[in-house]
Coordinates of C-alpha atoms in Angstrom, one line a residue:
M1 CA -18.9 -81.8 67.5
I2 CA -16.0 -79.6 67.5
G3 CA -16.8 -76.0 66.9
V4 CA -15.1 -74.0 64.0
V5 CA -14.7 -70.2 64.2
Y6 CA -13.1 -67.9 61.7
L7 CA -11.4 -64.6 62.9
G8 CA -10.6 -62.2 60.0
N9 CA -12.1 -59.8 57.3
N10 CA -11.2 -61.6 54.1
P11 CA -14.4 -62.1 52.0
Q12 CA -12.8 -64.8 49.8
T13 CA -11.8 -66.9 52.9
E14 CA -15.3 -66.4 54.3
E15 CA -16.9 -67.6 51.1
R16 CA -14.6 -70.8 51.0
L17 CA -15.4 -71.6 54.8
R18 CA -19.2 -71.2 54.0
Y19 CA -19.0 -74.0 51.5
L20 CA -17.3 -76.5 53.7
P21 CA -19.4 -79.7 53.5
G22 CA -21.1 -80.5 56.8
R23 CA -19.3 -77.9 58.7
Q24 CA -20.8 -74.9 60.7
V25 CA -18.4 -72.1 60.8
T26 CA -18.8 -69.0 63.0
F27 CA -17.7 -65.7 61.6
T28 CA -16.0 -63.1 63.8
K29 CA -14.3 -59.9 63.0
N30 CA -12.0 -59.2 66.0
Y31 CA -10.7 -61.2 68.9
F32 CA -13.3 -59.8 71.4
E33 CA -16.0 -61.5 69.4
A34 CA -13.7 -64.7 69.1
A35 CA -13.4 -64.5 72.8
E36 CA -17.1 -64.5 73.3
E37 CA -17.3 -67.7 71.2
C38 CA -14.5 -69.1 73.4
K39 CA -16.7 -68.4 76.5
K40 CA -19.7 -70.0 74.9
H41 CA -17.8 -73.3 74.1
G42 CA -16.4 -73.2 77.7
V43 CA -12.9 -73.3 79.1
S44 CA -11.9 -76.8 78.2
D45 CA -14.4 -77.6 75.2
H46 CA -12.6 -78.3 71.9
F47 CA -12.9 -75.9 68.9
I48 CA -10.8 -74.8 65.9
L49 CA -10.0 -71.3 65.3
F50 CA -9.0 -70.1 61.7
F51 CA -7.0 -66.9 62.4
E52 CA -6.2 -64.6 59.4
K53 CA -2.7 -63.1 59.7
T54 CA -2.8 -59.2 59.8
I55 CA -0.3 -57.0 61.7
Q56 CA 2.1 -59.1 63.6
S57 CA 2.0 -57.1 67.1
E58 CA -1.9 -57.1 67.1
D59 CA -2.0 -60.7 66.1
V60 CA 0.3 -61.7 69.0
T61 CA -2.0 -59.8 71.4
A62 CA -5.0 -61.6 70.1
I63 CA -3.6 -65.2 69.9
T64 CA -2.1 -64.8 73.5
Y65 CA -5.4 -63.7 74.9
L66 CA -7.3 -66.4 73.3
R67 CA -4.9 -69.0 74.3
K68 CA -5.1 -67.7 77.9
I69 CA -8.9 -67.9 78.3
S70 CA -9.3 -71.4 76.5
N71 CA -7.4 -74.6 77.0
G72 CA -9.3 -76.3 74.2
I73 CA -8.5 -74.1 71.2
Y74 CA -6.5 -75.2 68.2
I75 CA -5.4 -72.2 66.3
I76 CA -4.7 -72.3 62.5
L77 CA -2.9 -69.3 61.1
L78 CA -4.0 -68.3 57.6
T79 CA -1.2 -66.8 55.9
N80 CA 0.8 -66.5 52.6
Q81 CA 4.4 -67.0 53.8
L82 CA 6.3 -66.7 57.1
D83 CA 10.0 -66.0 57.3
D84 CA 12.0 -67.8 60.2
E85 CA 11.7 -64.8 62.6
E86 CA 7.8 -64.5 62.0
R87 CA 7.3 -68.2 62.4
K88 CA 9.1 -68.2 65.8
V89 CA 7.0 -65.2 67.1
Y90 CA 3.7 -66.9 66.1
Q91 CA 4.6 -70.2 67.4
E92 CA 5.7 -68.7 70.8
C93 CA 2.4 -66.9 71.2
G94 CA 0.5 -70.1 70.6
I95 CA -0.5 -71.1 67.1
N96 CA -0.8 -74.8 66.3
D97 CA -0.6 -75.0 62.6
T98 CA -0.6 -72.9 59.4
L99 CA -2.5 -72.9 56.1
D100 CA -2.2 -71.1 52.8
I101 CA -4.6 -68.2 52.8
N102 CA -5.7 -69.2 49.3
A103 CA -6.2 -72.9 50.2
P104 CA -9.2 -74.4 48.4
V105 CA -12.2 -75.9 50.2
T106 CA -10.9 -79.5 49.7
V107 CA -7.7 -78.7 51.4
I108 CA -9.3 -76.9 54.2
N109 CA -11.8 -79.7 54.7
K110 CA -8.9 -82.4 54.7
K111 CA -7.1 -80.3 57.3
L112 CA -10.3 -80.2 59.4
Q113 CA -10.8 -84.0 59.1
F114 CA -7.3 -84.7 60.1
I115 CA -7.8 -82.5 63.4
F116 CA -11.1 -84.3 64.1
D117 CA -9.7 -87.8 63.7
R118 CA -6.9 -87.0 66.0
E119 CA -8.9 -84.8 68.5
S120 CA -7.9 -86.7 71.7
I121 CA -4.2 -86.5 70.9
L122 CA -4.0 -82.8 69.5
F123 CA -6.3 -81.2 72.1
D124 CA -5.3 -83.2 75.1
A125 CA -1.7 -82.4 74.2
Q126 CA -2.6 -78.6 74.7
V127 CA -3.9 -79.2 78.2
T128 CA -1.1 -81.6 79.2
K129 CA 1.5 -79.0 78.1
K130 CA 0.1 -76.6 80.7
R131 CA -0.5 -79.2 83.4
V132 CA 2.9 -80.7 83.6
L133 CA 2.7 -83.4 86.3
Q134 CA 4.7 -82.3 89.4
F135 CA 5.0 -83.2 93.0
K136 CA 3.9 -80.4 95.2
I137 CA 4.9 -80.9 98.8
P138 CA 1.7 -80.9 101.3
L139 CA 1.2 -78.0 103.8
W140 CA 1.4 -80.2 106.7
K141 CA 4.8 -81.7 105.6
R142 CA 6.2 -78.1 104.8
I143 CA 5.2 -76.7 108.2
F144 CA 6.8 -79.8 110.0
D145 CA 9.9 -79.3 108.0
I146 CA 10.4 -75.6 108.9
V147 CA 9.7 -76.1 112.6
F148 CA 11.9 -79.3 113.0
S149 CA 14.8 -77.8 111.0
L150 CA 14.8 -74.6 112.9
L151 CA 14.8 -76.3 116.3
A152 CA 17.5 -78.7 115.1
I153 CA 19.9 -76.0 113.8
I154 CA 19.5 -74.2 117.1
V155 CA 20.0 -77.1 119.4
L156 CA 22.9 -78.7 117.3
S157 CA 24.7 -75.5 116.5
P158 CA 27.6 -76.2 119.0
V159 CA 28.2 -79.6 117.4
M160 CA 28.3 -78.0 113.9
L161 CA 30.8 -75.5 115.1
I162 CA 33.1 -78.1 116.6
T163 CA 32.9 -80.1 113.4
V164 CA 33.9 -77.2 111.3
I165 CA 36.9 -76.5 113.4
A166 CA 38.0 -80.3 113.4
I167 CA 37.7 -80.5 109.6
K168 CA 39.8 -77.5 109.1
L169 CA 42.6 -78.6 111.4
E170 CA 42.9 -82.0 109.8
S171 CA 43.0 -81.1 106.1
P172 CA 43.1 -78.0 103.9
G173 CA 39.9 -77.1 102.1
P174 CA 36.5 -75.7 103.0
A175 CA 34.5 -77.3 105.7
L176 CA 31.4 -77.4 103.7
F177 CA 31.0 -79.5 100.7
K178 CA 28.6 -78.5 97.9
S179 CA 27.5 -80.8 95.2
K180 CA 24.7 -80.5 92.5
R181 CA 21.9 -83.0 93.4
V182 CA 18.7 -84.0 91.8
G183 CA 15.6 -83.9 94.0
T184 CA 11.8 -83.7 93.7
N185 CA 10.7 -83.2 90.0
Y186 CA 14.2 -83.5 88.9
K187 CA 15.0 -80.2 90.3
I188 CA 18.8 -79.5 90.6
F189 CA 20.0 -77.8 93.7
D190 CA 23.2 -77.2 95.7
F191 CA 23.3 -80.0 98.4
L192 CA 25.3 -79.3 101.6
K193 CA 27.4 -81.6 103.6
F194 CA 30.4 -81.3 106.0
R195 CA 33.5 -82.4 104.0
S196 CA 34.4 -85.9 105.0
M197 CA 36.9 -86.5 102.2
Y198 CA 40.1 -85.0 100.9
T199 CA 39.6 -82.3 98.3
D200 CA 40.5 -84.5 95.1
A201 CA 37.7 -87.1 96.0
E202 CA 35.5 -86.3 92.9
K203 CA 38.5 -87.0 90.5
R204 CA 39.1 -90.4 92.0
L205 CA 35.4 -91.6 92.1
K206 CA 35.5 -93.1 88.6
E207 CA 38.3 -95.4 89.2
L208 CA 37.1 -96.5 92.5
S209 CA 33.5 -97.2 91.5
K210 CA 34.9 -99.8 89.0
T211 CA 36.3 -101.9 91.8
N212 CA 34.9 -100.8 95.2
N213 CA 31.2 -100.0 94.3
Q214 CA 29.0 -102.2 96.7
Y215 CA 26.2 -102.3 94.3
T216 CA 28.3 -104.0 91.6
A217 CA 30.5 -105.9 94.0
G218 CA 28.8 -109.3 92.9
Q219 CA 29.4 -108.7 89.2
N220 CA 31.9 -111.1 87.7
E221 CA 34.7 -110.0 85.5
S222 CA 33.1 -112.1 82.6
D223 CA 29.8 -110.0 82.9
V224 CA 31.7 -106.7 82.2
F225 CA 30.8 -105.4 78.6
T226 CA 33.5 -106.2 76.0
T227 CA 33.5 -106.0 72.3
T228 CA 34.7 -108.4 69.6
P229 CA 37.3 -107.3 67.0
S230 CA 36.7 -104.4 64.7
S231 CA 34.7 -104.8 61.6
E232 CA 37.9 -104.6 59.4
Q233 CA 39.5 -107.5 61.5
I234 CA 36.4 -109.6 61.0
K235 CA 36.4 -109.0 57.2
Q236 CA 40.2 -110.1 57.2
Q237 CA 39.4 -113.1 59.4
M238 CA 36.3 -114.4 57.5
P239 CA 37.9 -116.2 54.7
D240 CA 39.8 -118.3 57.4
L241 CA 36.7 -118.9 59.4
G242 CA 34.7 -120.3 56.5
M243 CA 31.0 -120.0 55.5
E244 CA 29.9 -121.9 58.7
A245 CA 31.2 -118.9 60.9
E246 CA 29.7 -116.3 58.5
M247 CA 26.3 -118.1 58.9
M248 CA 26.8 -118.3 62.7
I249 CA 27.2 -114.5 62.9
S250 CA 24.5 -113.5 60.6
D251 CA 21.9 -116.0 61.6
E252 CA 22.3 -116.6 65.3
E253 CA 23.2 -113.0 66.5
V254 CA 22.6 -109.6 65.4
M255 CA 25.9 -107.5 65.4
L256 CA 26.2 -103.9 66.0
I257 CA 29.3 -102.5 63.9
G258 CA 31.0 -99.3 64.7
D259 CA 34.1 -97.6 63.4
D260 CA 36.5 -99.6 65.7
F261 CA 34.3 -102.4 67.3
V262 CA 31.7 -105.1 66.6
V263 CA 29.5 -106.1 69.3
A264 CA 26.6 -108.6 69.8
E265 CA 23.2 -106.8 70.2
S266 CA 22.4 -108.9 73.3
D267 CA 25.7 -107.9 75.0
F268 CA 25.1 -104.1 74.2
S269 CA 21.5 -104.4 75.7
K270 CA 22.9 -106.3 78.8
Q271 CA 25.4 -103.6 79.3
K272 CA 22.9 -100.7 79.1
E273 CA 20.6 -102.5 81.5
D274 CA 23.4 -103.1 84.0
E275 CA 24.2 -99.4 83.8
I276 CA 20.6 -98.6 84.9
N277 CA 20.3 -101.3 87.5
N278 CA 23.6 -100.2 89.0
A279 CA 23.1 -96.5 88.9
F280 CA 23.9 -96.1 92.4
V281 CA 27.5 -95.7 93.7
K282 CA 28.6 -96.6 97.3
I283 CA 32.3 -97.2 98.0
E284 CA 33.4 -99.7 100.5
N285 CA 36.4 -98.8 102.8
D286 CA 36.6 -95.6 100.8
P287 CA 40.3 -94.3 101.0
R288 CA 39.3 -90.9 100.2
V289 CA 37.7 -90.3 103.5
T290 CA 39.6 -88.5 106.3
K291 CA 39.9 -89.5 110.0
V292 CA 37.5 -86.8 111.0
G293 CA 35.3 -87.8 107.9
R294 CA 35.1 -91.3 109.3
F295 CA 33.8 -90.1 112.6
I296 CA 31.3 -87.7 111.3
R297 CA 30.0 -90.2 108.8
K298 CA 29.7 -93.0 111.5
Y299 CA 27.4 -90.6 113.6
S300 CA 25.8 -88.9 110.6
I301 CA 27.1 -85.6 111.6
D302 CA 28.3 -84.9 108.0
E303 CA 24.5 -84.6 107.2
L304 CA 23.6 -81.8 109.5
P305 CA 24.1 -78.8 106.9
Q306 CA 21.2 -80.4 105.0
L307 CA 19.0 -78.8 107.7
F308 CA 19.6 -75.6 105.9
N309 CA 18.6 -77.2 102.6
I310 CA 15.2 -78.3 104.4
L311 CA 14.8 -74.9 105.8
K312 CA 15.1 -73.4 102.2
G313 CA 12.8 -75.9 100.6
D314 CA 15.1 -78.0 98.5
M315 CA 14.4 -81.1 100.8
S316 CA 12.2 -82.5 103.5
I317 CA 13.0 -84.2 106.7
V318 CA 11.8 -87.4 105.3
G319 CA 11.9 -88.5 101.6
N320 CA 14.0 -90.0 98.9
R321 CA 17.6 -89.3 99.0
P322 CA 18.6 -86.6 96.4
L323 CA 21.1 -88.1 93.8
P324 CA 24.2 -86.9 92.1
L325 CA 23.8 -86.0 88.5
Y326 CA 25.7 -89.0 87.2
E327 CA 23.1 -91.4 89.1
A328 CA 19.9 -89.4 88.5
E329 CA 20.6 -89.4 84.6
K330 CA 20.4 -93.2 84.5
L331 CA 17.0 -93.1 86.3
T332 CA 15.1 -91.1 83.8
I333 CA 13.2 -94.2 82.4
D334 CA 9.6 -94.8 83.0
S335 CA 10.1 -97.4 85.7
S336 CA 12.2 -95.0 88.0
I337 CA 10.4 -91.7 87.4
D338 CA 8.1 -92.3 90.5
R339 CA 10.9 -92.0 92.9
F340 CA 11.4 -88.2 91.8
M341 CA 7.6 -87.6 92.2
A342 CA 8.0 -87.5 96.0
P343 CA 9.9 -85.3 98.5
A344 CA 13.7 -85.5 98.6
G345 CA 14.7 -86.1 102.1
L346 CA 17.4 -86.1 104.8
T347 CA 16.3 -89.6 105.8
G348 CA 14.0 -92.0 104.2
L349 CA 12.7 -95.5 104.0
W350 CA 15.6 -97.1 102.2
Q351 CA 18.0 -95.8 104.8
V352 CA 16.3 -97.3 107.8
E353 CA 15.7 -100.5 105.9
E354 CA 19.4 -100.7 104.8
R355 CA 20.7 -100.3 108.3
G356 CA 18.2 -102.8 109.7
K357 CA 19.8 -105.2 107.1
G358 CA 23.3 -104.5 108.1
G359 CA 23.9 -102.2 105.0
T360 CA 23.4 -104.9 102.4
M361 CA 20.9 -103.7 99.9
S362 CA 20.8 -104.0 96.2
A363 CA 20.4 -101.0 93.8
E364 CA 17.1 -102.5 92.7
E365 CA 15.8 -102.9 96.4
R366 CA 16.8 -99.4 97.1
K367 CA 15.0 -98.0 94.0
Q368 CA 11.8 -99.9 94.8
L369 CA 11.8 -98.6 98.3
D370 CA 12.1 -95.0 97.1
I371 CA 9.1 -95.7 94.7
L372 CA 7.2 -97.2 97.5
Y373 CA 7.6 -94.2 99.8
G374 CA 6.5 -92.0 97.0
Q375 CA 3.4 -93.8 96.6
T376 CA 2.5 -94.3 100.3
Y377 CA 4.0 -91.5 102.4
S378 CA 1.9 -90.0 105.1
F379 CA 2.4 -88.2 108.5
G380 CA 2.3 -91.4 110.4
L381 CA 4.9 -93.1 108.0
D382 CA 7.2 -90.1 108.4
M383 CA 7.1 -90.4 112.2
K384 CA 7.9 -94.0 112.1
I385 CA 11.0 -93.4 109.8
I386 CA 12.2 -90.5 112.0
F387 CA 11.7 -92.7 115.0
R388 CA 13.7 -95.5 113.5
T389 CA 16.3 -93.0 112.3
L390 CA 17.0 -91.8 115.8
F391 CA 17.8 -95.2 116.9
A392 CA 19.7 -96.3 113.9
F393 CA 21.9 -93.2 113.1
V394 CA 25.1 -94.9 114.1
Q395 CA 26.5 -96.7 111.0
K396 CA 28.1 -100.0 111.9
E397 CA 29.3 -100.5 108.2
N398 CA 32.3 -98.5 106.9
V399 CA 30.7 -97.1 103.8

């Protein structure tokens, strides 16, 4: 049975609450008494609090405190009327609902019944809001990352210095390339690499990804999404097509009609599915890459600045590769979320598997390996991946 508590000093309200059929209400005069009732119910037990509106600043203090000491409280503010600013203040401090201060017993009872019937939804939503599912890196993994990255930075500092000089000598622009990447828990951070491309590389990506993307290389021209003529054109052509064509369009396929296009619903759905399945972009024989860039990519030297990302805590040595924003936004569906509930890494399961297969891997295979790592990672698996990475860091494919 959910407990019901009233906090206030209004005799008329108290009288109505006393006559609620089958409800036992506890009456309190201040939030200290209400807090004691909270403690009696326990931290996570469910109960409803009717809170009578008084002075806003005092109300905010009381509601904030009560919300803090109990996860299972559902607060109904009894009030005459709230303006927009007041409503915002009370919502932010933690009320769940409002009810007219002069509401009759039948309305109050109906409100309580509504809450009782939806207890699992309304109260669990409170707890879930405070316990957002997030990945937290284990202590053993974080200690390993700090020690490994510090030693690697010290040992490889001469290589990094020579790389900076070579990049600056070949082409104008900064030696380091920063891009926004999405890592663990969909956290966005500045991802560091040695610049391996010309400075206009980002502008040319969209054009190249249509024709050179390895993950869409097998897609036929006929598979690419196209639209049929506009709705106005169809209306003009319909008399010539006759009743048979009209029946074919209406009965055999649902058509989505826009201002300047008409497209079959099945074609539109296929396009959206293809966009998700081909979220990753990898360009073969990329013309944007410099000569120095090809060398440092072949030997994975361009990845070395990520040691500073690891030291900072943005990434781990082993994990799922952090993705550019345009790739990550296509993987916010339920079937892909698990890849972001895992460490973001310098190297990972799909990287060593891909190189073992000669660089040929579909976007779906890559996504499933990321999810698999997130579900099964351990110290032993991390050591195996690092070992395989050390013996497979030279890329044979030109990607």
